[in-house]
mmCIF file of C-alpha atoms and ligand atoms in Angstrom:
data_model
loop_
_atom_site.group_PDB
_atom_site.id
_atom_site.type_symbol
_atom_site.label_atom_id
_atom_site.label_comp_id
_atom_site.label_asym_id
_atom_site.label_seq_id
_atom_site.Cartn_x
_atom_site.Cartn_y
_atom_site.Cartn_z
ATOM 1 C CA MET A 1 25.669 53.504 99.689
ATOM 2 C CA LYS A 2 26.280 52.438 103.438
ATOM 3 C CA SER A 3 29.453 51.903 104.214
ATOM 4 C CA LEU A 4 31.025 48.568 102.929
ATOM 5 C CA GLY A 5 32.502 46.023 105.574
ATOM 6 C CA ILE A 6 35.894 44.307 104.838
ATOM 7 C CA GLY A 7 37.666 41.101 105.245
ATOM 8 C CA LEU A 8 41.025 40.607 103.885
ATOM 9 C CA ILE A 9 42.503 37.435 103.868
ATOM 10 C CA GLY A 10 46.790 37.266 103.355
ATOM 11 C CA THR A 11 48.692 40.109 104.818
ATOM 12 C CA GLY A 12 52.106 40.030 102.472
ATOM 13 C CA TYR A 13 52.693 42.547 99.397
ATOM 14 C CA MET A 14 49.324 42.741 98.112
ATOM 15 C CA GLY A 15 47.447 42.355 101.562
ATOM 16 C CA LYS A 16 49.370 45.232 102.865
ATOM 17 C CA CYS A 17 48.805 47.231 99.712
ATOM 18 C CA HIS A 18 44.611 46.275 99.806
ATOM 19 C CA ALA A 19 44.459 47.212 103.412
ATOM 20 C CA LEU A 20 46.461 50.523 102.578
ATOM 21 C CA ALA A 21 43.758 51.302 99.700
ATOM 22 C CA TRP A 22 40.841 50.297 102.067
ATOM 23 C CA ASN A 23 42.220 53.062 104.284
ATOM 24 C CA ALA A 24 42.815 55.691 101.831
ATOM 25 C CA VAL A 25 40.030 55.698 99.310
ATOM 26 C CA ALA A 26 37.351 57.480 101.271
ATOM 27 C CA PRO A 27 39.485 60.118 102.062
ATOM 28 C CA THR A 28 41.081 60.280 98.751
ATOM 29 C CA PHE A 29 37.675 60.580 96.571
ATOM 30 C CA GLY A 30 35.729 62.122 99.244
ATOM 31 C CA ASP A 31 32.611 60.799 97.329
ATOM 32 C CA ILE A 32 32.129 57.777 99.263
ATOM 33 C CA ALA A 33 31.256 56.328 102.876
ATOM 34 C CA ARG A 34 34.446 55.177 104.650
ATOM 35 C CA PRO A 35 34.705 50.987 104.562
ATOM 36 C CA ARG A 36 34.821 49.583 107.683
ATOM 37 C CA LEU A 37 38.003 47.048 107.979
ATOM 38 C CA VAL A 38 36.466 44.477 109.852
ATOM 39 C CA HIS A 39 37.863 41.117 110.061
ATOM 40 C CA LEU A 40 41.333 39.905 108.855
ATOM 41 C CA GLY A 41 42.509 36.433 108.304
ATOM 42 C CA GLU A 42 46.394 35.227 108.501
ATOM 43 C CA VAL A 43 47.962 31.629 108.762
ATOM 44 C CA ASN A 44 47.496 31.949 112.541
ATOM 45 C CA GLU A 45 46.103 33.820 115.710
ATOM 46 C CA SER A 46 49.204 35.497 116.532
ATOM 47 C CA VAL A 47 50.297 36.930 113.138
ATOM 48 C CA ALA A 48 46.095 37.753 112.292
ATOM 49 C CA ARG A 49 46.278 39.850 115.799
ATOM 50 C CA LYS A 50 49.657 41.726 114.830
ATOM 51 C CA LYS A 51 48.592 42.642 111.289
ATOM 52 C CA ALA A 52 45.067 43.500 112.490
ATOM 53 C CA GLU A 53 46.239 45.863 114.776
ATOM 54 C CA GLU A 54 49.145 47.116 112.236
ATOM 55 C CA LEU A 55 46.312 47.645 109.465
ATOM 56 C CA GLY A 56 43.609 48.672 111.493
ATOM 57 C CA PHE A 57 41.193 45.901 111.539
ATOM 58 C CA ALA A 58 38.632 45.157 114.532
ATOM 59 C CA ARG A 59 38.745 41.467 114.442
ATOM 60 C CA ALA A 60 41.542 38.809 113.594
ATOM 61 C CA SER A 61 41.814 35.096 112.785
ATOM 62 C CA GLY A 62 43.945 32.408 112.097
ATOM 63 C CA ASP A 63 41.318 30.361 110.104
ATOM 64 C CA TRP A 64 40.370 32.533 106.873
ATOM 65 C CA ARG A 65 37.003 30.917 106.834
ATOM 66 C CA ALA A 66 36.080 33.062 109.605
ATOM 67 C CA VAL A 67 36.596 36.018 107.873
ATOM 68 C CA ILE A 68 34.209 34.561 105.033
ATOM 69 C CA ALA A 69 31.547 33.583 107.941
ATOM 70 C CA ASP A 70 31.418 37.052 109.531
ATOM 71 C CA PRO A 71 28.046 38.755 109.148
ATOM 72 C CA GLU A 72 29.602 42.077 108.957
ATOM 73 C CA VAL A 73 31.999 41.604 105.670
ATOM 74 C CA ASP A 74 30.350 42.593 102.873
ATOM 75 C CA VAL A 75 33.642 42.345 100.664
ATOM 76 C CA VAL A 76 36.121 39.844 100.641
ATOM 77 C CA SER A 77 39.915 40.986 99.617
ATOM 78 C CA ILE A 78 41.799 37.782 98.928
ATOM 79 C CA THR A 79 45.706 38.416 98.768
ATOM 80 C CA THR A 80 46.982 35.058 99.495
ATOM 81 C CA PRO A 81 48.997 33.106 97.154
ATOM 82 C CA ASN A 82 47.284 31.584 93.721
ATOM 83 C CA GLU A 83 46.933 28.315 94.949
ATOM 84 C CA PHE A 84 44.247 29.068 97.428
ATOM 85 C CA HIS A 85 42.355 31.746 95.179
ATOM 86 C CA ALA A 86 39.772 29.483 93.448
ATOM 87 C CA GLU A 87 38.784 27.759 97.237
ATOM 88 C CA MET A 88 38.505 30.891 98.770
ATOM 89 C CA ALA A 89 36.838 33.066 96.099
ATOM 90 C CA ILE A 90 34.545 30.468 95.359
ATOM 91 C CA ALA A 91 33.788 30.166 99.344
ATOM 92 C CA ALA A 92 33.390 33.829 99.879
ATOM 93 C CA LEU A 93 31.196 34.068 96.901
ATOM 94 C CA GLU A 94 28.777 31.240 98.403
ATOM 95 C CA ALA A 95 28.665 32.745 101.598
ATOM 96 C CA GLY A 96 27.172 36.290 99.800
ATOM 97 C CA LYS A 97 30.217 38.249 99.757
ATOM 98 C CA HIS A 98 31.929 40.709 97.235
ATOM 99 C CA ILE A 99 35.062 39.736 96.350
ATOM 100 C CA TRP A 100 38.570 41.608 94.803
ATOM 101 C CA CYS A 101 40.756 38.442 94.608
ATOM 102 C CA GLU A 102 44.441 38.931 93.476
ATOM 103 C CA LYS A 103 45.527 38.046 89.852
ATOM 104 C CA PRO A 104 45.705 35.433 88.310
ATOM 105 C CA MET A 105 42.758 34.200 88.875
ATOM 106 C CA ALA A 106 43.386 30.457 89.452
ATOM 107 C CA THR A 107 46.163 27.992 88.517
ATOM 108 C CA SER A 108 43.936 25.872 86.297
ATOM 109 C CA GLU A 109 41.709 26.648 83.946
ATOM 110 C CA ALA A 110 38.825 24.745 85.491
ATOM 111 C CA ASP A 111 39.220 26.493 88.788
ATOM 112 C CA ALA A 112 38.832 29.323 87.010
ATOM 113 C CA ARG A 113 35.570 28.152 85.287
ATOM 114 C CA ALA A 114 34.229 27.245 88.603
ATOM 115 C CA MET A 115 35.263 30.871 90.194
ATOM 116 C CA LEU A 116 33.542 32.307 87.223
ATOM 117 C CA GLU A 117 30.201 30.088 87.766
ATOM 118 C CA ALA A 118 30.463 30.629 91.450
ATOM 119 C CA ALA A 119 30.052 34.414 90.626
ATOM 120 C CA ARG A 120 27.171 34.247 88.229
ATOM 121 C CA ARG A 121 25.482 32.116 91.051
ATOM 122 C CA SER A 122 26.011 34.625 93.625
ATOM 123 C CA GLY A 123 25.168 37.909 91.535
ATOM 124 C CA LYS A 124 28.096 39.296 93.500
ATOM 125 C CA VAL A 125 30.666 41.403 92.199
ATOM 126 C CA ALA A 126 34.075 39.490 91.455
ATOM 127 C CA ALA A 127 37.120 41.914 90.728
ATOM 128 C CA LEU A 128 40.629 40.556 89.833
ATOM 129 C CA GLY A 129 43.606 42.945 91.005
ATOM 130 C CA TYR A 130 44.562 44.075 87.636
ATOM 131 C CA ASN A 131 45.713 47.548 89.133
ATOM 132 C CA TYR A 132 47.772 48.960 86.102
ATOM 133 C CA ILE A 133 44.742 49.643 83.970
ATOM 134 C CA GLN A 134 43.742 52.077 86.604
ATOM 135 C CA ASN A 135 47.272 54.434 86.148
ATOM 136 C CA PRO A 136 45.757 57.969 84.721
ATOM 137 C CA ALA A 137 48.831 57.592 82.221
ATOM 138 C CA ILE A 138 46.888 54.293 80.406
ATOM 139 C CA GLY A 139 43.392 55.954 80.818
ATOM 140 C CA HIS A 140 45.205 58.431 78.643
ATOM 141 C CA LEU A 141 47.079 56.777 76.256
ATOM 142 C CA LYS A 142 43.164 54.799 75.438
ATOM 143 C CA ALA A 143 41.835 58.122 74.321
ATOM 144 C CA LEU A 144 44.902 58.698 72.439
ATOM 145 C CA LEU A 145 44.268 55.547 70.663
ATOM 146 C CA GLU A 146 40.593 55.819 70.401
ATOM 147 C CA GLU A 147 40.941 59.580 68.794
ATOM 148 C CA GLY A 148 43.297 57.840 65.863
ATOM 149 C CA ALA A 149 46.382 60.164 67.496
ATOM 150 C CA ILE A 150 48.540 57.058 66.108
ATOM 151 C CA GLY A 151 46.438 56.148 62.983
ATOM 152 C CA ALA A 152 45.341 52.415 62.509
ATOM 153 C CA ILE A 153 47.337 50.166 65.097
ATOM 154 C CA ASN A 154 49.433 47.307 63.412
ATOM 155 C CA HIS A 155 51.961 46.119 66.284
ATOM 156 C CA VAL A 156 52.382 45.981 69.940
ATOM 157 C CA ARG A 157 55.058 44.995 71.626
ATOM 158 C CA LEU A 158 54.818 43.784 75.473
ATOM 159 C CA GLU A 159 57.312 43.176 78.211
ATOM 160 C CA MET A 160 57.338 42.620 81.769
ATOM 161 C CA ASP A 161 60.437 42.315 83.430
ATOM 162 C CA GLU A 162 62.087 42.160 87.213
ATOM 163 C CA ASP A 163 64.836 40.627 89.053
ATOM 164 C CA PHE A 164 63.210 39.411 92.080
ATOM 165 C CA MET A 165 64.503 35.909 91.090
ATOM 166 C CA ALA A 166 67.577 36.987 89.289
ATOM 167 C CA ASP A 167 69.538 35.672 92.067
ATOM 168 C CA GLY A 168 70.146 31.896 92.098
ATOM 169 C CA ALA A 169 70.812 32.041 95.957
ATOM 170 C CA VAL A 170 67.295 33.037 96.148
ATOM 171 C CA PRO A 171 65.258 30.373 98.376
ATOM 172 C CA PHE A 172 62.684 28.252 96.444
ATOM 173 C CA GLY A 173 59.083 29.237 97.578
ATOM 174 C CA TRP A 174 55.885 29.339 96.135
ATOM 175 C CA LYS A 175 56.448 31.229 92.886
ATOM 176 C CA SER A 176 59.139 28.191 92.186
ATOM 177 C CA ASP A 177 56.273 25.552 92.930
ATOM 178 C CA ARG A 178 54.124 24.111 90.373
ATOM 179 C CA ARG A 179 51.027 24.611 92.580
ATOM 180 C CA SER A 180 51.514 28.363 91.724
ATOM 181 C CA GLY A 181 50.769 27.868 87.801
ATOM 182 C CA TYR A 182 53.582 28.037 85.419
ATOM 183 C CA GLY A 183 55.485 30.783 86.479
ATOM 184 C CA ALA A 184 56.393 34.228 84.713
ATOM 185 C CA LEU A 185 53.199 33.383 82.653
ATOM 186 C CA ASP A 186 50.653 33.536 85.367
ATOM 187 C CA ASP A 187 52.731 35.643 87.786
ATOM 188 C CA PHE A 188 53.736 38.305 84.969
ATOM 189 C CA ALA A 189 52.125 38.084 81.508
ATOM 190 C CA VAL A 190 48.755 38.490 83.056
ATOM 191 C CA HIS A 191 49.553 42.203 84.171
ATOM 192 C CA PRO A 192 50.571 43.194 80.250
ATOM 193 C CA LEU A 193 47.382 41.055 79.339
ATOM 194 C CA SER A 194 45.091 42.948 81.175
ATOM 195 C CA LEU A 195 46.806 46.289 79.405
ATOM 196 C CA LEU A 196 46.243 44.734 76.137
ATOM 197 C CA THR A 197 42.470 43.560 76.674
ATOM 198 C CA THR A 198 41.801 47.020 77.731
ATOM 199 C CA LEU A 199 43.375 48.995 75.292
ATOM 200 C CA LEU A 200 43.274 46.570 72.019
ATOM 201 C CA GLY A 201 40.810 43.400 73.075
ATOM 202 C CA PRO A 202 41.471 40.051 72.999
ATOM 203 C CA VAL A 203 44.237 37.735 71.698
ATOM 204 C CA ALA A 204 43.394 35.334 69.547
ATOM 205 C CA ARG A 205 46.358 32.927 68.666
ATOM 206 C CA VAL A 206 49.426 32.639 70.463
ATOM 207 C CA VAL A 207 53.030 30.580 70.108
ATOM 208 C CA THR A 208 55.553 30.053 72.980
ATOM 209 C CA ASP A 209 58.443 29.280 74.473
ATOM 210 C CA MET A 210 59.677 29.295 78.180
ATOM 211 C CA ALA A 211 62.811 28.871 80.252
ATOM 212 C CA LYS A 212 64.271 28.290 83.594
ATOM 213 C CA PRO A 213 67.440 30.336 84.437
ATOM 214 C CA PHE A 214 68.076 27.766 87.733
ATOM 215 C CA ALA A 215 67.247 24.226 87.539
ATOM 216 C CA GLU A 216 67.349 24.183 91.129
ATOM 217 C CA ARG A 217 66.798 26.774 94.240
ATOM 218 C CA PRO A 218 68.044 26.140 97.517
ATOM 219 C CA LEU A 219 65.714 25.245 100.437
ATOM 220 C CA ALA A 220 65.516 27.117 103.848
ATOM 221 C CA GLU A 221 66.090 24.376 105.706
ATOM 222 C CA GLY A 222 69.276 23.294 103.538
ATOM 223 C CA GLY A 223 69.426 21.174 100.434
ATOM 224 C CA SER A 224 67.949 22.290 97.444
ATOM 225 C CA ARG A 225 64.777 21.321 95.176
ATOM 226 C CA ALA A 226 64.027 21.489 91.779
ATOM 227 C CA VAL A 227 62.349 24.775 90.175
ATOM 228 C CA GLU A 228 59.156 23.629 88.734
ATOM 229 C CA THR A 229 57.896 27.072 87.500
ATOM 230 C CA HIS A 230 59.510 28.955 84.164
ATOM 231 C CA ASP A 231 60.824 32.649 85.313
ATOM 232 C CA ILE A 232 61.079 33.422 81.308
ATOM 233 C CA ALA A 233 58.753 33.191 78.555
ATOM 234 C CA ASN A 234 58.689 34.498 75.083
ATOM 235 C CA VAL A 235 55.121 34.682 73.297
ATOM 236 C CA LEU A 236 54.022 36.123 69.954
ATOM 237 C CA LEU A 237 50.405 36.971 69.490
ATOM 238 C CA ARG A 238 48.101 37.778 67.348
ATOM 239 C CA LEU A 239 45.105 39.539 68.590
ATOM 240 C CA ALA A 240 41.436 39.211 67.309
ATOM 241 C CA SER A 241 41.345 42.608 65.862
ATOM 242 C CA GLY A 242 44.113 41.123 63.562
ATOM 243 C CA VAL A 243 46.913 43.241 64.925
ATOM 244 C CA SER A 244 50.414 41.357 65.679
ATOM 245 C CA GLY A 245 51.917 41.379 68.772
ATOM 246 C CA ILE A 246 54.776 39.802 70.783
ATOM 247 C CA LEU A 247 54.946 39.280 75.048
ATOM 248 C CA LEU A 248 58.464 38.926 76.634
ATOM 249 C CA VAL A 249 58.121 38.280 80.417
ATOM 250 C CA ASN A 250 61.241 37.807 82.972
ATOM 251 C CA ARG A 251 61.166 37.250 86.634
ATOM 252 C CA SER A 252 64.918 36.599 86.731
ATOM 253 C CA ALA A 253 66.104 40.067 84.254
ATOM 254 C CA TRP A 254 69.025 42.054 86.798
ATOM 255 C CA GLY A 255 68.157 45.643 86.708
ATOM 256 C CA ARG A 256 64.809 45.669 85.835
ATOM 257 C CA LYS A 257 62.728 46.113 89.014
ATOM 258 C CA GLY A 258 59.136 47.125 87.702
ATOM 259 C CA ARG A 259 59.369 47.423 84.020
ATOM 260 C CA ILE A 260 56.019 46.933 82.095
ATOM 261 C CA ALA A 261 56.855 48.115 78.870
ATOM 262 C CA LEU A 262 54.281 48.684 76.188
ATOM 263 C CA GLN A 263 55.255 49.778 72.721
ATOM 264 C CA ILE A 264 52.365 50.164 70.102
ATOM 265 C CA PHE A 265 52.869 51.128 66.813
ATOM 266 C CA GLY A 266 50.119 52.422 64.172
ATOM 267 C CA SER A 267 50.093 53.860 60.457
ATOM 268 C CA GLU A 268 50.498 57.464 61.537
ATOM 269 C CA GLY A 269 52.782 57.228 64.949
ATOM 270 C CA SER A 270 53.603 55.415 68.288
ATOM 271 C CA ILE A 271 53.071 55.432 71.824
ATOM 272 C CA LEU A 272 55.164 53.769 74.386
ATOM 273 C CA TYR A 273 54.836 53.816 78.801
ATOM 274 C CA ASP A 274 57.022 51.989 81.208
ATOM 275 C CA GLN A 275 55.481 51.295 84.422
ATOM 276 C CA GLU A 276 59.247 52.257 86.040
ATOM 277 C CA ARG A 277 58.141 55.668 84.793
ATOM 278 C CA MET A 278 54.325 55.038 85.340
ATOM 279 C CA ASN A 279 53.688 59.299 85.119
ATOM 280 C CA GLU A 280 54.823 59.745 81.884
ATOM 281 C CA LEU A 281 53.839 58.841 78.280
ATOM 282 C CA GLN A 282 56.003 59.126 75.036
ATOM 283 C CA LEU A 283 54.157 60.317 71.751
ATOM 284 C CA TYR A 284 55.502 60.288 68.184
ATOM 285 C CA GLN A 285 53.137 61.689 65.606
ATOM 286 C CA ALA A 286 54.510 61.321 61.943
ATOM 287 C CA ARG A 287 53.337 64.878 60.847
ATOM 288 C CA GLY A 288 54.715 68.551 61.141
ATOM 289 C CA PRO A 289 57.864 68.952 59.502
ATOM 290 C CA VAL A 290 60.234 65.882 59.210
ATOM 291 C CA ALA A 291 63.243 67.607 61.083
ATOM 292 C CA GLU A 292 61.054 68.388 63.850
ATOM 293 C CA GLN A 293 59.704 65.129 64.557
ATOM 294 C CA GLY A 294 60.338 63.005 67.394
ATOM 295 C CA PHE A 295 58.868 61.571 70.692
ATOM 296 C CA ARG A 296 57.486 63.833 72.975
ATOM 297 C CA THR A 297 56.644 62.870 76.776
ATOM 298 C CA ILE A 298 53.360 63.812 78.546
ATOM 299 C CA LEU A 299 53.701 63.812 82.297
ATOM 300 C CA THR A 300 50.409 63.035 84.011
ATOM 301 C CA GLY A 301 48.623 65.839 86.543
ATOM 302 C CA THR A 302 45.415 67.130 86.846
ATOM 303 C CA ALA A 303 44.089 67.027 83.500
ATOM 304 C CA HIS A 304 44.005 62.922 83.943
ATOM 305 C CA PRO A 305 41.294 61.673 86.042
ATOM 306 C CA PRO A 306 41.913 60.707 88.823
ATOM 307 C CA TYR A 307 45.315 61.915 89.660
ATOM 308 C CA ASP A 308 43.578 65.434 90.838
ATOM 309 C CA ARG A 309 41.809 63.380 93.496
ATOM 310 C CA PHE A 310 45.366 62.476 95.058
ATOM 311 C CA ILE A 311 47.434 65.938 94.372
ATOM 312 C CA PRO A 312 46.691 69.103 93.030
ATOM 313 C CA ALA A 313 49.911 69.955 91.126
ATOM 314 C CA PRO A 314 50.657 68.207 87.834
ATOM 315 C CA GLY A 315 53.910 66.474 87.210
ATOM 316 C CA HIS A 316 54.356 65.354 91.143
ATOM 317 C CA GLY A 317 53.521 61.534 90.316
ATOM 318 C CA LEU A 318 51.357 59.037 91.496
ATOM 319 C CA GLY A 319 52.607 55.809 92.858
ATOM 320 C CA PHE A 320 51.994 51.782 92.344
ATOM 321 C CA ASN A 321 50.035 52.086 96.003
ATOM 322 C CA ASP A 322 47.451 54.700 94.458
ATOM 323 C CA LEU A 323 46.606 52.288 91.877
ATOM 324 C CA LYS A 324 45.261 49.942 94.223
ATOM 325 C CA VAL A 325 42.783 53.106 95.793
ATOM 326 C CA ILE A 326 41.737 53.800 92.067
ATOM 327 C CA GLU A 327 40.817 49.989 91.967
ATOM 328 C CA ALA A 328 39.000 50.317 95.402
ATOM 329 C CA ARG A 329 37.024 53.137 94.239
ATOM 330 C CA GLU A 330 36.148 51.785 91.009
ATOM 331 C CA LEU A 331 34.787 47.956 92.895
ATOM 332 C CA ILE A 332 32.915 50.298 95.627
ATOM 333 C CA ARG A 333 31.292 52.215 92.719
ATOM 334 C CA ARG A 334 30.776 48.808 90.691
ATOM 335 C CA ILE A 335 28.863 47.554 94.155
ATOM 336 C CA GLY A 336 27.004 50.446 94.341
ATOM 337 C CA GLY A 337 25.008 49.950 90.832
ATOM 338 C CA GLU A 338 27.816 52.473 88.659
ATOM 339 C CA PRO A 339 29.629 52.248 85.803
ATOM 340 C CA ALA A 340 33.066 50.921 86.568
ATOM 341 C CA HIS A 341 36.598 50.403 85.260
ATOM 342 C CA LEU A 342 37.394 47.099 86.500
ATOM 343 C CA VAL A 343 39.002 43.837 85.121
ATOM 344 C CA GLU A 344 35.931 41.106 86.515
ATOM 345 C CA PHE A 345 35.564 37.451 86.361
ATOM 346 C CA GLU A 346 33.635 37.557 83.232
ATOM 347 C CA THR A 347 37.108 39.059 81.354
ATOM 348 C CA GLY A 348 39.418 37.797 83.502
ATOM 349 C CA ILE A 349 38.347 34.360 82.562
ATOM 350 C CA GLY A 350 39.711 35.682 78.997
ATOM 351 C CA ILE A 351 43.051 36.539 80.242
ATOM 352 C CA GLU A 352 42.876 33.156 81.958
ATOM 353 C CA ARG A 353 42.659 31.183 78.684
ATOM 354 C CA THR A 354 45.105 33.039 76.773
ATOM 355 C CA VAL A 355 47.564 32.079 79.803
ATOM 356 C CA HIS A 356 46.474 28.556 79.565
ATOM 357 C CA ALA A 357 46.878 28.754 75.828
ATOM 358 C CA MET A 358 50.356 29.680 75.858
ATOM 359 C CA ALA A 359 51.342 27.022 77.708
ATOM 360 C CA ARG A 360 49.522 24.900 75.772
ATOM 361 C CA ALA A 361 51.778 26.222 72.946
ATOM 362 C CA PHE A 362 54.918 25.475 74.585
ATOM 363 C CA GLU A 363 53.969 21.956 75.099
ATOM 364 C CA THR A 364 53.180 21.532 71.812
ATOM 365 C CA GLY A 365 55.413 23.881 69.845
ATOM 366 C CA GLY A 366 53.060 25.561 67.598
ATOM 367 C CA TRP A 367 49.863 28.090 67.431
ATOM 368 C CA VAL A 368 47.399 27.877 69.544
ATOM 369 C CA ASP A 369 43.997 29.128 69.445
ATOM 370 C CA VAL A 370 42.748 30.767 72.654
ATOM 371 C CA GLY A 371 39.321 29.956 71.970
ATOM 372 C CA SER A 372 36.379 31.276 73.915
HETATM 373 N N1 NAD B 1 48.159 42.759 91.812
HETATM 374 C C1 NAD B 1 49.765 42.961 91.590
HETATM 375 O O1 NAD B 1 50.188 44.051 90.997
HETATM 376 C C2 NAD B 1 50.039 41.895 92.322
HETATM 377 C C3 NAD B 1 51.795 42.191 92.735
HETATM 378 C C4 NAD B 1 52.353 40.983 93.561
HETATM 379 C C5 NAD B 1 51.322 40.174 94.058
HETATM 380 N N2 NAD B 1 50.121 39.875 93.323
HETATM 381 C C6 NAD B 1 49.346 38.938 93.878
HETATM 382 O O2 NAD B 1 49.028 38.884 95.160
HETATM 383 C C7 NAD B 1 48.834 37.607 95.617
HETATM 384 C C8 NAD B 1 49.814 37.084 96.991
HETATM 385 O O3 NAD B 1 50.886 37.826 96.377
HETATM 386 P P1 NAD B 1 52.082 38.244 97.797
HETATM 387 O O4 NAD B 1 53.174 38.625 97.057
HETATM 388 O O5 NAD B 1 51.439 39.420 98.050
HETATM 389 O O6 NAD B 1 52.495 37.132 98.604
HETATM 390 P P2 NAD B 1 53.094 36.901 99.913
HETATM 391 O O7 NAD B 1 53.497 35.618 100.137
HETATM 392 O O8 NAD B 1 53.914 38.216 100.043
HETATM 393 O O9 NAD B 1 52.034 36.804 101.120
HETATM 394 C C9 NAD B 1 50.862 36.016 100.984
HETATM 395 C C10 NAD B 1 50.160 36.131 102.151
HETATM 396 O O10 NAD B 1 49.028 35.498 102.217
HETATM 397 C C11 NAD B 1 49.185 34.683 103.681
HETATM 398 N N3 NAD B 1 48.424 33.374 103.691
HETATM 399 C C12 NAD B 1 49.105 32.263 102.757
HETATM 400 N N4 NAD B 1 48.128 30.911 103.444
HETATM 401 C C13 NAD B 1 47.137 31.723 103.585
HETATM 402 C C14 NAD B 1 45.970 30.877 104.346
HETATM 403 N N5 NAD B 1 45.636 29.553 104.041
HETATM 404 N N6 NAD B 1 44.933 31.672 105.238
HETATM 405 C C15 NAD B 1 45.486 32.964 105.255
HETATM 406 N N7 NAD B 1 46.592 33.647 104.751
HETATM 407 C C16 NAD B 1 47.474 32.803 104.117
HETATM 408 C C17 NAD B 1 50.761 34.462 103.895
HETATM 409 O O11 NAD B 1 51.297 34.051 105.455
HETATM 410 C C18 NAD B 1 50.896 36.088 103.827
HETATM 411 O O12 NAD B 1 50.853 36.904 104.336
HETATM 412 C C19 NAD B 1 49.407 36.322 94.734
HETATM 413 O O13 NAD B 1 48.178 36.054 93.908
HETATM 414 C C20 NAD B 1 50.017 36.978 93.480
HETATM 415 O O14 NAD B 1 50.118 36.740 92.189
HETATM 416 C C21 NAD B 1 49.439 40.746 92.679
#
């Protein structure tokens, strides 16, 4: 397969992560052509030029449409704030580009559906940035579930917590603006939902409570502005499979830095995972002498692919950015027509529907069907 030309729109936290992944994917895996970093778009020319030099892109523009119009660009990474995803993704698909769009898909269900329709019309690959499913530890967790290591699954608990909004002095930014979505639901809940969808299938019904720890946040230019999103959400779930579950998300949880905790309970054991310790699984199997039963730690290593592509020694640990490198490799495989492990728009729309059902459940105060 020929080398892909890459466009990147946005160069913040996730933009840099995508750029690092595009730079690292060929040397890490050794079986694909090195992508060409062609064109980077930012809010203005000077930021774009500075970032293009730092991240290794040949061309820079202060207008994202120039990235999409570039004939040498085959794939566009969209890493801008949520409110821009729909317009940029649809324009890129209509220009005949594959896309790798950060989560959430969009800020409304209608926009997410329009994105899915655009992807179907274009026939191009439309992947979402659900990097956590790429962790070799999660791959092994899935294998354990499939081989029946903990029996029949009956309950799941999901949590995602960070503390970047925990200080009331954090200024009002795009994450407190309703145009970015509901808050912790589409910023955070979508991530554990991507894991849940991959491991145990879709959610059927939900009931939700949400909270705002701060009614207002200071403005950089002085004064304050009312917070329009909810940093905390608590959701009861019922999966389509019948399994019961709970999802708790909080962007204002002091001390939690990157927690995505899964607890999966079965008829013969349990499995625990926490993203803050992303190279470990805890497995409890209710077998053998009772006096010797307990959780045991499985440390990921070369027996958990594709860990071996990064490091030949077990137990040394992958990091967050490595998950994006794996995701980039899956995307390249998918574009080349090979089987790939990705959340594409066809599956991602289910995560969007679930989040919007959660928001409706908060408004109505009762159980809501996710629908299809
Ligand atoms: N997959 C993950 O683990 C993960 C983690 C964090 C954020 N995200 C997602 O990534 C997206 C970006 O979040 P972030 O934290 O990187 O934000 P950020 O604020 O750090 O970066 C956003 C970037 O987009 C640029 N930008 C804004 N408007 C633009 C426009 N019109 N044209 C070109 N560039 C523009 C900004 O200048 C900035 O560089 C969000 O959708 C977020 O949900 C995903």
